[in-house]
Amino acid sequence: MTRVATTIGCFPLLNPVICAAGEPVMTEAGIRAALRAGVAGVIAKSVNESAAARNQLDRADYVRLDADGTPTSGPGVSLFNRSGLTQRDTAEWLDAIAALDREARVENQFVAASIVYAGPQGAISIAAMARQTGLRVFELNVGAPHASEAAPGAIVQETDPDRLSDLVRQVRAVTQGMQLWVKLTGLSSNLPALATAAQNGGADAVCIMGSFMGLVPDLETFKPVLGTPAAYGGGWALPIVCRFLALTRQATQTSLPLIGTNGVRSGLDVVRMALCGAVATEALSIVMHEGFGGFTRIIDQLVSFLAQRNLAFSDLIGRSADALHGYGDAPLTPDRWRDFVPSDTLVGSHPH
Ligand SMILES: Cc1cc2nc3c(=O)[nH]c(=O)nc-3n(C[C@H](O)[C@H](O)[C@H](O)COP(=O)(O)O)c2cc1C
């Protein structure tokens, strides 16, 4: 067992860095490249049963934004995108993923299937197909950000805890013996309730949280960049994810494994998510900024951080979450605000 090893429930991982679903892993070659970069596993690009969701890939578009929020042809720091789903035949894609998972298993890695949810029947039948192929991990994404923008019926975002429990229960019934991870939306404030609902339905872990939606006005044309609202991701998202990880850890009293996603750009970000309760992380757009080598860099940074402090990854999990106070318990700091305003504000005003 190395310093960076971790587990999601009873599922062992070589390290806490998983390649999340997305276009870079929409081909066998991409999945193999992610595995070669050293990730613990790969969530292969998602499927769903609707033709509308498949067609969406033909209208997909992507732009990198610089630190100033301006579209750039350089590497960029944020990604603004209108993604689609794989157009591969579902049965054939699941067979391909299962074959890769068998290869990965020899190296103690994994390859998982994922569905972006469009309705219970599709989720249940695709989950059952995934199990038949011998896949070990199934990720059910109930929170894809562009549900309200996509063609009607293509993608559904589940924000109702009762409906989510029901859905997960039905998918659980056809995925016996598999790991069932539920990826929750980033566009709802009731994540702790949704995580509890997924757990009650039989999920082995939840992944927190899906991307946010944004609109980027173009300062040259005055039109919206990409012409539509789109998913917006970047390192800036990490503290928002960390808060929800910590709140969910508290709500589930550490009984539910949490996977953090959205905003991981470095090994230190993996540490940050772990401190807030994540037992593992999923990262993707780093690959669209710097290639699959980004994963190797992140894992190396994590290894160095732990080695310098003689810590194991498991020593980090939940430390910040468990030290979280309510505002009422914060120390008294009556004049602290004065340090953060211009001196003009303080003219004629006296400290306590
Ligand atoms: C271009 C793109 C495509 C994505 N496609 C999927 C998908 O098919 N299924 C899914 O569950 N998540 C999808 N995601 C979300 C990612 O899996 C990941 O959770 C998210 O990008 C946040 O992490 P990051 O900041 O490391 O990119 C996609 C993200 C991007 C940027």
PDB file of C-alpha atoms in Angstrom, residues 43-317:
ATOM      1  CA  ILE A  43     -14.884   7.173 -16.384  1.00  0.00           C
ATOM      2  CA  ALA A  44     -15.427   6.671 -20.120  1.00  0.00           C
ATOM      3  CA  LYS A  45     -17.437   9.281 -22.027  1.00  0.00           C
ATOM      4  CA  SER A  46     -21.115   9.035 -21.065  1.00  0.00           C
ATOM      5  CA  VAL A  47     -23.914   7.520 -23.081  1.00  0.00           C
ATOM      6  CA  ASN A  48     -27.648   7.911 -22.914  1.00  0.00           C
ATOM      7  CA  GLU A  49     -30.506   6.324 -24.790  1.00  0.00           C
ATOM      8  CA  SER A  50     -31.881   9.396 -26.586  1.00  0.00           C
ATOM      9  CA  ALA A  51     -31.096  10.275 -30.190  1.00  0.00           C
ATOM     10  CA  ALA A  52     -31.408  13.957 -29.235  1.00  0.00           C
ATOM     11  CA  ALA A  53     -28.500  13.700 -26.808  1.00  0.00           C
ATOM     12  CA  ARG A  54     -26.375  11.916 -29.418  1.00  0.00           C
ATOM     13  CA  ASN A  55     -27.214  14.568 -32.034  1.00  0.00           C
ATOM     14  CA  GLN A  56     -26.153  17.296 -29.606  1.00  0.00           C
ATOM     15  CA  LEU A  57     -22.505  16.281 -30.216  1.00  0.00           C
ATOM     16  CA  ASP A  58     -22.833  17.662 -33.760  1.00  0.00           C
ATOM     17  CA  ARG A  59     -23.572  21.100 -32.274  1.00  0.00           C
ATOM     18  CA  ALA A  60     -20.992  20.900 -29.497  1.00  0.00           C
ATOM     19  CA  ASP A  61     -18.478  23.731 -29.161  1.00  0.00           C
ATOM     20  CA  TYR A  62     -15.680  24.650 -26.805  1.00  0.00           C
ATOM     21  CA  VAL A  63     -13.535  27.660 -25.985  1.00  0.00           C
ATOM     22  CA  ARG A  64     -10.699  28.223 -23.541  1.00  0.00           C
ATOM     23  CA  LEU A  65     -10.766  31.427 -21.487  1.00  0.00           C
ATOM     24  CA  ASP A  66      -7.731  33.222 -20.097  1.00  0.00           C
ATOM     25  CA  ALA A  67      -7.419  34.476 -16.506  1.00  0.00           C
ATOM     26  CA  ASP A  68      -9.266  37.632 -17.557  1.00  0.00           C
ATOM     27  CA  GLY A  69     -12.254  35.627 -18.831  1.00  0.00           C
ATOM     28  CA  THR A  70     -11.470  36.347 -22.490  1.00  0.00           C
ATOM     29  CA  PRO A  71     -11.525  33.576 -25.138  1.00  0.00           C
ATOM     30  CA  THR A  72      -7.981  32.567 -26.017  1.00  0.00           C
ATOM     31  CA  SER A  73      -6.230  30.338 -28.510  1.00  0.00           C
ATOM     32  CA  GLY A  74      -3.598  29.680 -25.819  1.00  0.00           C
ATOM     33  CA  PRO A  75      -3.781  27.004 -23.116  1.00  0.00           C
ATOM     34  CA  GLY A  76      -6.319  28.989 -21.048  1.00  0.00           C
ATOM     35  CA  VAL A  77      -7.328  28.521 -17.417  1.00  0.00           C
ATOM     36  CA  SER A  78     -11.094  27.948 -17.759  1.00  0.00           C
ATOM     37  CA  LEU A  79     -13.122  25.965 -20.248  1.00  0.00           C
ATOM     38  CA  PHE A  80     -16.489  27.152 -21.529  1.00  0.00           C
ATOM     39  CA  ASN A  81     -18.300  24.448 -23.470  1.00  0.00           C
ATOM     40  CA  ARG A  82     -21.496  23.059 -24.909  1.00  0.00           C
ATOM     41  CA  SER A  83     -20.746  19.334 -24.875  1.00  0.00           C
ATOM     42  CA  GLY A  84     -22.652  16.365 -26.315  1.00  0.00           C
ATOM     43  CA  LEU A  85     -22.713  12.620 -25.703  1.00  0.00           C
ATOM     44  CA  THR A  86     -20.960   9.807 -27.516  1.00  0.00           C
ATOM     45  CA  GLN A  87     -22.470   8.712 -30.820  1.00  0.00           C
ATOM     46  CA  ARG A  88     -21.084   5.164 -30.527  1.00  0.00           C
ATOM     47  CA  ASP A  89     -23.692   2.406 -30.372  1.00  0.00           C
ATOM     48  CA  THR A  90     -24.310   1.877 -26.651  1.00  0.00           C
ATOM     49  CA  ALA A  91     -23.851  -1.919 -26.601  1.00  0.00           C
ATOM     50  CA  GLU A  92     -20.675  -1.677 -28.671  1.00  0.00           C
ATOM     51  CA  TRP A  93     -19.265   1.166 -26.512  1.00  0.00           C
ATOM     52  CA  LEU A  94     -19.997  -0.733 -23.291  1.00  0.00           C
ATOM     53  CA  ASP A  95     -18.258  -3.827 -24.722  1.00  0.00           C
ATOM     54  CA  ALA A  96     -15.244  -1.687 -25.634  1.00  0.00           C
ATOM     55  CA  ILE A  97     -15.119  -0.145 -22.144  1.00  0.00           C
ATOM     56  CA  ALA A  98     -15.437  -3.586 -20.537  1.00  0.00           C
ATOM     57  CA  ALA A  99     -12.501  -4.877 -22.606  1.00  0.00           C
ATOM     58  CA  LEU A 100     -10.418  -1.881 -21.489  1.00  0.00           C
ATOM     59  CA  ASP A 101     -11.488  -2.475 -17.882  1.00  0.00           C
ATOM     60  CA  ARG A 102     -10.217  -6.060 -18.102  1.00  0.00           C
ATOM     61  CA  GLU A 103      -6.846  -4.740 -19.342  1.00  0.00           C
ATOM     62  CA  ALA A 104      -6.787  -2.024 -16.680  1.00  0.00           C
ATOM     63  CA  ARG A 105      -7.539  -4.479 -13.896  1.00  0.00           C
ATOM     64  CA  VAL A 106      -4.201  -6.202 -14.452  1.00  0.00           C
ATOM     65  CA  GLU A 107      -2.526  -2.869 -13.518  1.00  0.00           C
ATOM     66  CA  ASN A 108      -4.917  -2.312 -10.573  1.00  0.00           C
ATOM     67  CA  GLN A 109      -6.705   0.426 -12.524  1.00  0.00           C
ATOM     68  CA  PHE A 110     -10.295   0.522 -13.759  1.00  0.00           C
ATOM     69  CA  VAL A 111     -12.435   1.826 -16.599  1.00  0.00           C
ATOM     70  CA  ALA A 112     -16.057   2.668 -15.803  1.00  0.00           C
ATOM     71  CA  ALA A 113     -19.208   3.225 -17.818  1.00  0.00           C
ATOM     72  CA  SER A 114     -21.236   6.376 -17.327  1.00  0.00           C
ATOM     73  CA  ILE A 115     -24.670   7.536 -18.315  1.00  0.00           C
ATOM     74  CA  VAL A 116     -25.965  11.084 -18.409  1.00  0.00           C
ATOM     75  CA  TYR A 117     -29.510  10.485 -17.299  1.00  0.00           C
ATOM     76  CA  ALA A 118     -32.475  11.122 -19.622  1.00  0.00           C
ATOM     77  CA  GLY A 119     -35.126   8.998 -17.882  1.00  0.00           C
ATOM     78  CA  PRO A 120     -35.419   6.001 -15.530  1.00  0.00           C
ATOM     79  CA  GLN A 121     -36.040   3.357 -18.198  1.00  0.00           C
ATOM     80  CA  GLY A 122     -32.925   4.301 -20.154  1.00  0.00           C
ATOM     81  CA  ALA A 123     -30.808   4.422 -16.999  1.00  0.00           C
ATOM     82  CA  ILE A 124     -32.033   1.013 -15.849  1.00  0.00           C
ATOM     83  CA  SER A 125     -31.586  -0.706 -19.199  1.00  0.00           C
ATOM     84  CA  ILE A 126     -28.115   0.781 -19.840  1.00  0.00           C
ATOM     85  CA  ALA A 127     -27.004  -0.061 -16.281  1.00  0.00           C
ATOM     86  CA  ALA A 128     -28.178  -3.648 -16.790  1.00  0.00           C
ATOM     87  CA  MET A 129     -26.261  -3.839 -20.082  1.00  0.00           C
ATOM     88  CA  ALA A 130     -23.138  -2.494 -18.348  1.00  0.00           C
ATOM     89  CA  ARG A 131     -23.368  -5.209 -15.708  1.00  0.00           C
ATOM     90  CA  GLN A 132     -23.714  -7.924 -18.346  1.00  0.00           C
ATOM     91  CA  THR A 133     -20.451  -6.865 -19.948  1.00  0.00           C
ATOM     92  CA  GLY A 134     -18.669  -7.516 -16.633  1.00  0.00           C
ATOM     93  CA  LEU A 135     -17.897  -3.838 -15.922  1.00  0.00           C
ATOM     94  CA  ARG A 136     -17.056  -3.178 -12.276  1.00  0.00           C
ATOM     95  CA  VAL A 137     -18.068   0.484 -11.949  1.00  0.00           C
ATOM     96  CA  PHE A 138     -21.130   2.382 -13.178  1.00  0.00           C
ATOM     97  CA  GLU A 139     -21.494   6.137 -12.773  1.00  0.00           C
ATOM     98  CA  LEU A 140     -24.991   7.579 -12.986  1.00  0.00           C
ATOM     99  CA  ASN A 141     -24.860  11.304 -13.758  1.00  0.00           C
ATOM    100  CA  VAL A 142     -28.135  12.918 -12.710  1.00  0.00           C
ATOM    101  CA  GLY A 143     -26.787  16.454 -12.840  1.00  0.00           C
ATOM    102  CA  ALA A 144     -25.444  17.336 -16.295  1.00  0.00           C
ATOM    103  CA  PRO A 145     -25.441  21.151 -16.299  1.00  0.00           C
ATOM    104  CA  HIS A 146     -27.062  21.811 -19.663  1.00  0.00           C
ATOM    105  CA  ALA A 147     -30.299  19.854 -19.027  1.00  0.00           C
ATOM    106  CA  SER A 148     -32.477  22.927 -19.459  1.00  0.00           C
ATOM    107  CA  GLU A 149     -30.646  24.025 -22.626  1.00  0.00           C
ATOM    108  CA  ALA A 150     -30.589  20.623 -24.368  1.00  0.00           C
ATOM    109  CA  ALA A 151     -33.327  19.286 -26.653  1.00  0.00           C
ATOM    110  CA  PRO A 152     -36.438  18.271 -24.645  1.00  0.00           C
ATOM    111  CA  GLY A 153     -36.038  14.779 -23.166  1.00  0.00           C
ATOM    112  CA  ALA A 154     -32.315  14.537 -23.989  1.00  0.00           C
ATOM    113  CA  ILE A 155     -30.952  15.134 -20.494  1.00  0.00           C
ATOM    114  CA  VAL A 156     -32.651  15.303 -17.093  1.00  0.00           C
ATOM    115  CA  GLN A 157     -31.286  16.953 -13.981  1.00  0.00           C
ATOM    116  CA  GLU A 158     -32.643  15.341 -10.808  1.00  0.00           C
ATOM    117  CA  THR A 159     -32.931  17.725  -7.880  1.00  0.00           C
ATOM    118  CA  ASP A 160     -35.749  16.042  -5.971  1.00  0.00           C
ATOM    119  CA  PRO A 161     -34.438  13.762  -3.192  1.00  0.00           C
ATOM    120  CA  ASP A 162     -37.417  11.349  -3.252  1.00  0.00           C
ATOM    121  CA  ARG A 163     -37.296  10.885  -6.997  1.00  0.00           C
ATOM    122  CA  LEU A 164     -33.511  10.450  -6.808  1.00  0.00           C
ATOM    123  CA  SER A 165     -33.815   7.720  -4.142  1.00  0.00           C
ATOM    124  CA  ASP A 166     -36.347   5.888  -6.312  1.00  0.00           C
ATOM    125  CA  LEU A 167     -34.147   6.145  -9.384  1.00  0.00           C
ATOM    126  CA  VAL A 168     -31.008   4.974  -7.585  1.00  0.00           C
ATOM    127  CA  ARG A 169     -32.932   2.069  -6.012  1.00  0.00           C
ATOM    128  CA  GLN A 170     -34.035   0.911  -9.468  1.00  0.00           C
ATOM    129  CA  VAL A 171     -30.545   1.235 -10.948  1.00  0.00           C
ATOM    130  CA  ARG A 172     -29.067  -0.489  -7.869  1.00  0.00           C
ATOM    131  CA  ALA A 173     -31.391  -3.453  -8.449  1.00  0.00           C
ATOM    132  CA  VAL A 174     -29.768  -4.130 -11.834  1.00  0.00           C
ATOM    133  CA  THR A 175     -26.160  -3.371 -10.812  1.00  0.00           C
ATOM    134  CA  GLN A 176     -25.696  -5.880  -7.988  1.00  0.00           C
ATOM    135  CA  GLY A 177     -22.021  -6.544  -7.349  1.00  0.00           C
ATOM    136  CA  MET A 178     -20.933  -3.371  -9.191  1.00  0.00           C
ATOM    137  CA  GLN A 179     -19.807  -0.079  -7.744  1.00  0.00           C
ATOM    138  CA  LEU A 180     -22.626   2.433  -8.288  1.00  0.00           C
ATOM    139  CA  TRP A 181     -21.469   6.051  -8.098  1.00  0.00           C
ATOM    140  CA  VAL A 182     -23.991   8.883  -8.486  1.00  0.00           C
ATOM    141  CA  LYS A 183     -22.766  12.201  -9.880  1.00  0.00           C
ATOM    142  CA  LEU A 184     -24.871  15.067  -8.509  1.00  0.00           C
ATOM    143  CA  THR A 185     -25.680  18.427 -10.041  1.00  0.00           C
ATOM    144  CA  GLY A 186     -23.707  21.584  -9.303  1.00  0.00           C
ATOM    145  CA  LEU A 187     -26.796  23.707  -9.880  1.00  0.00           C
ATOM    146  CA  SER A 188     -28.715  22.957  -6.699  1.00  0.00           C
ATOM    147  CA  SER A 189     -28.081  24.013  -3.126  1.00  0.00           C
ATOM    148  CA  ASN A 190     -29.548  20.807  -1.654  1.00  0.00           C
ATOM    149  CA  LEU A 191     -26.559  18.576  -2.339  1.00  0.00           C
ATOM    150  CA  PRO A 192     -26.389  17.117   1.187  1.00  0.00           C
ATOM    151  CA  ALA A 193     -30.057  16.035   0.863  1.00  0.00           C
ATOM    152  CA  LEU A 194     -29.446  14.641  -2.623  1.00  0.00           C
ATOM    153  CA  ALA A 195     -26.374  12.734  -1.411  1.00  0.00           C
ATOM    154  CA  THR A 196     -28.382  11.241   1.457  1.00  0.00           C
ATOM    155  CA  ALA A 197     -31.144  10.327  -1.006  1.00  0.00           C
ATOM    156  CA  ALA A 198     -28.632   8.592  -3.305  1.00  0.00           C
ATOM    157  CA  GLN A 199     -27.213   6.710  -0.312  1.00  0.00           C
ATOM    158  CA  ASN A 200     -30.701   5.629   0.758  1.00  0.00           C
ATOM    159  CA  GLY A 201     -31.255   4.325  -2.759  1.00  0.00           C
ATOM    160  CA  GLY A 202     -28.125   2.170  -2.448  1.00  0.00           C
ATOM    161  CA  ALA A 203     -25.348   4.276  -4.056  1.00  0.00           C
ATOM    162  CA  ASP A 204     -21.813   3.260  -3.042  1.00  0.00           C
ATOM    163  CA  ALA A 205     -20.534   6.831  -3.440  1.00  0.00           C
ATOM    164  CA  VAL A 206     -21.570  10.228  -4.727  1.00  0.00           C
ATOM    165  CA  CYS A 207     -19.566  12.534  -6.940  1.00  0.00           C
ATOM    166  CA  ILE A 208     -19.839  16.228  -6.046  1.00  0.00           C
ATOM    167  CA  MET A 209     -20.472  18.273  -8.114  1.00  0.00           C
ATOM    168  CA  GLY A 210     -21.394  18.836 -11.778  1.00  0.00           C
ATOM    169  CA  SER A 211     -20.300  21.944 -13.674  1.00  0.00           C
ATOM    170  CA  PHE A 212     -21.959  25.341 -13.460  1.00  0.00           C
ATOM    171  CA  MET A 213     -23.673  27.114 -16.340  1.00  0.00           C
ATOM    172  CA  GLY A 214     -22.566  30.526 -17.524  1.00  0.00           C
ATOM    173  CA  LEU A 215     -22.866  33.107 -20.253  1.00  0.00           C
ATOM    174  CA  VAL A 216     -19.770  34.845 -21.606  1.00  0.00           C
ATOM    175  CA  PRO A 217     -20.414  38.071 -23.547  1.00  0.00           C
ATOM    176  CA  ASP A 218     -17.910  38.683 -26.365  1.00  0.00           C
ATOM    177  CA  LEU A 219     -16.345  42.158 -26.021  1.00  0.00           C
ATOM    178  CA  GLU A 220     -15.687  42.386 -29.785  1.00  0.00           C
ATOM    179  CA  THR A 221     -19.015  41.231 -31.230  1.00  0.00           C
ATOM    180  CA  PHE A 222     -21.191  41.944 -28.150  1.00  0.00           C
ATOM    181  CA  LYS A 223     -22.788  38.530 -28.777  1.00  0.00           C
ATOM    182  CA  PRO A 224     -22.685  35.538 -26.413  1.00  0.00           C
ATOM    183  CA  VAL A 225     -19.493  33.491 -26.874  1.00  0.00           C
ATOM    184  CA  LEU A 226     -20.554  30.158 -28.507  1.00  0.00           C
ATOM    185  CA  GLY A 227     -24.009  31.739 -29.038  1.00  0.00           C
ATOM    186  CA  THR A 228     -25.604  29.974 -26.051  1.00  0.00           C
ATOM    187  CA  PRO A 229     -25.189  29.576 -22.310  1.00  0.00           C
ATOM    188  CA  ALA A 230     -22.668  26.801 -21.685  1.00  0.00           C
ATOM    189  CA  ALA A 231     -20.928  24.799 -18.951  1.00  0.00           C
ATOM    190  CA  TYR A 232     -18.209  26.837 -17.245  1.00  0.00           C
ATOM    191  CA  GLY A 233     -15.383  25.162 -15.380  1.00  0.00           C
ATOM    192  CA  GLY A 234     -12.096  26.285 -13.889  1.00  0.00           C
ATOM    193  CA  GLY A 235      -9.929  26.284 -10.791  1.00  0.00           C
ATOM    194  CA  TRP A 236     -12.213  28.969  -9.351  1.00  0.00           C
ATOM    195  CA  ALA A 237     -14.893  26.275  -8.791  1.00  0.00           C
ATOM    196  CA  LEU A 238     -12.854  24.359  -6.227  1.00  0.00           C
ATOM    197  CA  PRO A 239     -13.820  26.265  -3.038  1.00  0.00           C
ATOM    198  CA  ILE A 240     -17.499  25.935  -3.970  1.00  0.00           C
ATOM    199  CA  VAL A 241     -17.081  22.176  -4.385  1.00  0.00           C
ATOM    200  CA  CYS A 242     -15.107  22.002  -1.116  1.00  0.00           C
ATOM    201  CA  ARG A 243     -17.966  23.611   0.813  1.00  0.00           C
ATOM    202  CA  PHE A 244     -20.478  21.113  -0.536  1.00  0.00           C
ATOM    203  CA  LEU A 245     -18.122  18.207   0.163  1.00  0.00           C
ATOM    204  CA  ALA A 246     -17.806  19.317   3.794  1.00  0.00           C
ATOM    205  CA  LEU A 247     -21.550  19.918   4.227  1.00  0.00           C
ATOM    206  CA  THR A 248     -22.298  16.520   2.710  1.00  0.00           C
ATOM    207  CA  ARG A 249     -19.726  14.814   4.931  1.00  0.00           C
ATOM    208  CA  GLN A 250     -21.477  16.356   7.943  1.00  0.00           C
ATOM    209  CA  ALA A 251     -24.972  15.449   6.688  1.00  0.00           C
ATOM    210  CA  THR A 252     -24.022  11.825   6.037  1.00  0.00           C
ATOM    211  CA  GLN A 253     -21.849  11.582   9.181  1.00  0.00           C
ATOM    212  CA  THR A 254     -18.896  10.252   7.183  1.00  0.00           C
ATOM    213  CA  SER A 255     -20.882   7.138   6.213  1.00  0.00           C
ATOM    214  CA  LEU A 256     -20.895   7.839   2.461  1.00  0.00           C
ATOM    215  CA  PRO A 257     -17.732   7.932   0.317  1.00  0.00           C
ATOM    216  CA  LEU A 258     -17.471  11.288  -1.496  1.00  0.00           C
ATOM    217  CA  ILE A 259     -15.712  11.887  -4.811  1.00  0.00           C
ATOM    218  CA  GLY A 260     -14.835  15.532  -5.542  1.00  0.00           C
ATOM    219  CA  THR A 261     -14.977  16.955  -9.045  1.00  0.00           C
ATOM    220  CA  ASN A 262     -14.858  20.385 -10.691  1.00  0.00           C
ATOM    221  CA  GLY A 263     -11.791  22.566 -10.521  1.00  0.00           C
ATOM    222  CA  VAL A 264      -8.862  20.197  -9.840  1.00  0.00           C
ATOM    223  CA  ARG A 265      -5.794  21.750 -11.498  1.00  0.00           C
ATOM    224  CA  SER A 266      -2.949  20.518  -9.270  1.00  0.00           C
ATOM    225  CA  GLY A 267      -1.954  17.967  -6.661  1.00  0.00           C
ATOM    226  CA  LEU A 268      -2.646  20.628  -4.041  1.00  0.00           C
ATOM    227  CA  ASP A 269      -6.250  20.798  -5.279  1.00  0.00           C
ATOM    228  CA  VAL A 270      -6.552  17.045  -4.674  1.00  0.00           C
ATOM    229  CA  VAL A 271      -5.291  17.694  -1.128  1.00  0.00           C
ATOM    230  CA  ARG A 272      -7.852  20.497  -0.703  1.00  0.00           C
ATOM    231  CA  MET A 273     -10.727  18.267  -1.756  1.00  0.00           C
ATOM    232  CA  ALA A 274      -9.505  15.452   0.501  1.00  0.00           C
ATOM    233  CA  LEU A 275      -9.349  17.815   3.472  1.00  0.00           C
ATOM    234  CA  CYS A 276     -13.007  18.602   2.805  1.00  0.00           C
ATOM    235  CA  GLY A 277     -13.953  14.922   2.760  1.00  0.00           C
ATOM    236  CA  ALA A 278     -13.247  13.542  -0.723  1.00  0.00           C
ATOM    237  CA  VAL A 279     -11.762  10.028  -0.754  1.00  0.00           C
ATOM    238  CA  ALA A 280     -10.963  10.526  -4.457  1.00  0.00           C
ATOM    239  CA  THR A 281     -11.282  13.173  -7.169  1.00  0.00           C
ATOM    240  CA  GLU A 282     -12.348  13.257 -10.807  1.00  0.00           C
ATOM    241  CA  ALA A 283     -10.615  15.716 -13.151  1.00  0.00           C
ATOM    242  CA  LEU A 284     -11.073  16.288 -16.854  1.00  0.00           C
ATOM    243  CA  SER A 285     -10.627  19.715 -18.379  1.00  0.00           C
ATOM    244  CA  ILE A 286      -6.980  19.837 -17.269  1.00  0.00           C
ATOM    245  CA  VAL A 287      -6.480  17.372 -20.148  1.00  0.00           C
ATOM    246  CA  MET A 288      -8.060  19.853 -22.568  1.00  0.00           C
ATOM    247  CA  HIS A 289      -5.675  22.559 -21.294  1.00  0.00           C
ATOM    248  CA  GLU A 290      -2.396  20.607 -21.122  1.00  0.00           C
ATOM    249  CA  GLY A 291      -2.896  17.018 -22.368  1.00  0.00           C
ATOM    250  CA  PHE A 292      -2.942  13.723 -20.435  1.00  0.00           C
ATOM    251  CA  GLY A 293       0.450  14.602 -18.908  1.00  0.00           C
ATOM    252  CA  GLY A 294      -1.566  16.919 -16.636  1.00  0.00           C
ATOM    253  CA  PHE A 295      -2.606  13.834 -14.654  1.00  0.00           C
ATOM    254  CA  THR A 296       0.998  12.711 -14.172  1.00  0.00           C
ATOM    255  CA  ARG A 297       1.884  16.220 -12.940  1.00  0.00           C
ATOM    256  CA  ILE A 298      -1.060  16.250 -10.490  1.00  0.00           C
ATOM    257  CA  ILE A 299      -0.195  12.806  -9.086  1.00  0.00           C
ATOM    258  CA  ASP A 300       3.509  13.731  -8.755  1.00  0.00           C
ATOM    259  CA  GLN A 301       2.588  16.939  -6.902  1.00  0.00           C
ATOM    260  CA  LEU A 302       0.355  14.973  -4.541  1.00  0.00           C
ATOM    261  CA  VAL A 303       3.092  12.398  -3.871  1.00  0.00           C
ATOM    262  CA  SER A 304       5.602  15.191  -3.071  1.00  0.00           C
ATOM    263  CA  PHE A 305       3.158  16.986  -0.771  1.00  0.00           C
ATOM    264  CA  LEU A 306       2.575  13.798   1.220  1.00  0.00           C
ATOM    265  CA  ALA A 307       6.243  12.739   1.246  1.00  0.00           C
ATOM    266  CA  GLN A 308       7.404  16.160   2.503  1.00  0.00           C
ATOM    267  CA  ARG A 309       5.038  15.813   5.474  1.00  0.00           C
ATOM    268  CA  ASN A 310       5.438  12.054   5.900  1.00  0.00           C
ATOM    269  CA  LEU A 311       1.684  11.637   5.530  1.00  0.00           C
ATOM    270  CA  ALA A 312      -0.533   9.121   3.776  1.00  0.00           C
ATOM    271  CA  PHE A 313      -3.428  10.371   1.646  1.00  0.00           C
ATOM    272  CA  SER A 314      -5.884   8.828   4.119  1.00  0.00           C
ATOM    273  CA  ASP A 315      -4.498  11.134   6.864  1.00  0.00           C
ATOM    274  CA  LEU A 316      -5.999  14.111   5.033  1.00  0.00           C
ATOM    275  CA  ILE A 317      -9.575  13.008   4.542  1.00  0.00           C
TER     276      ILE A 317
END
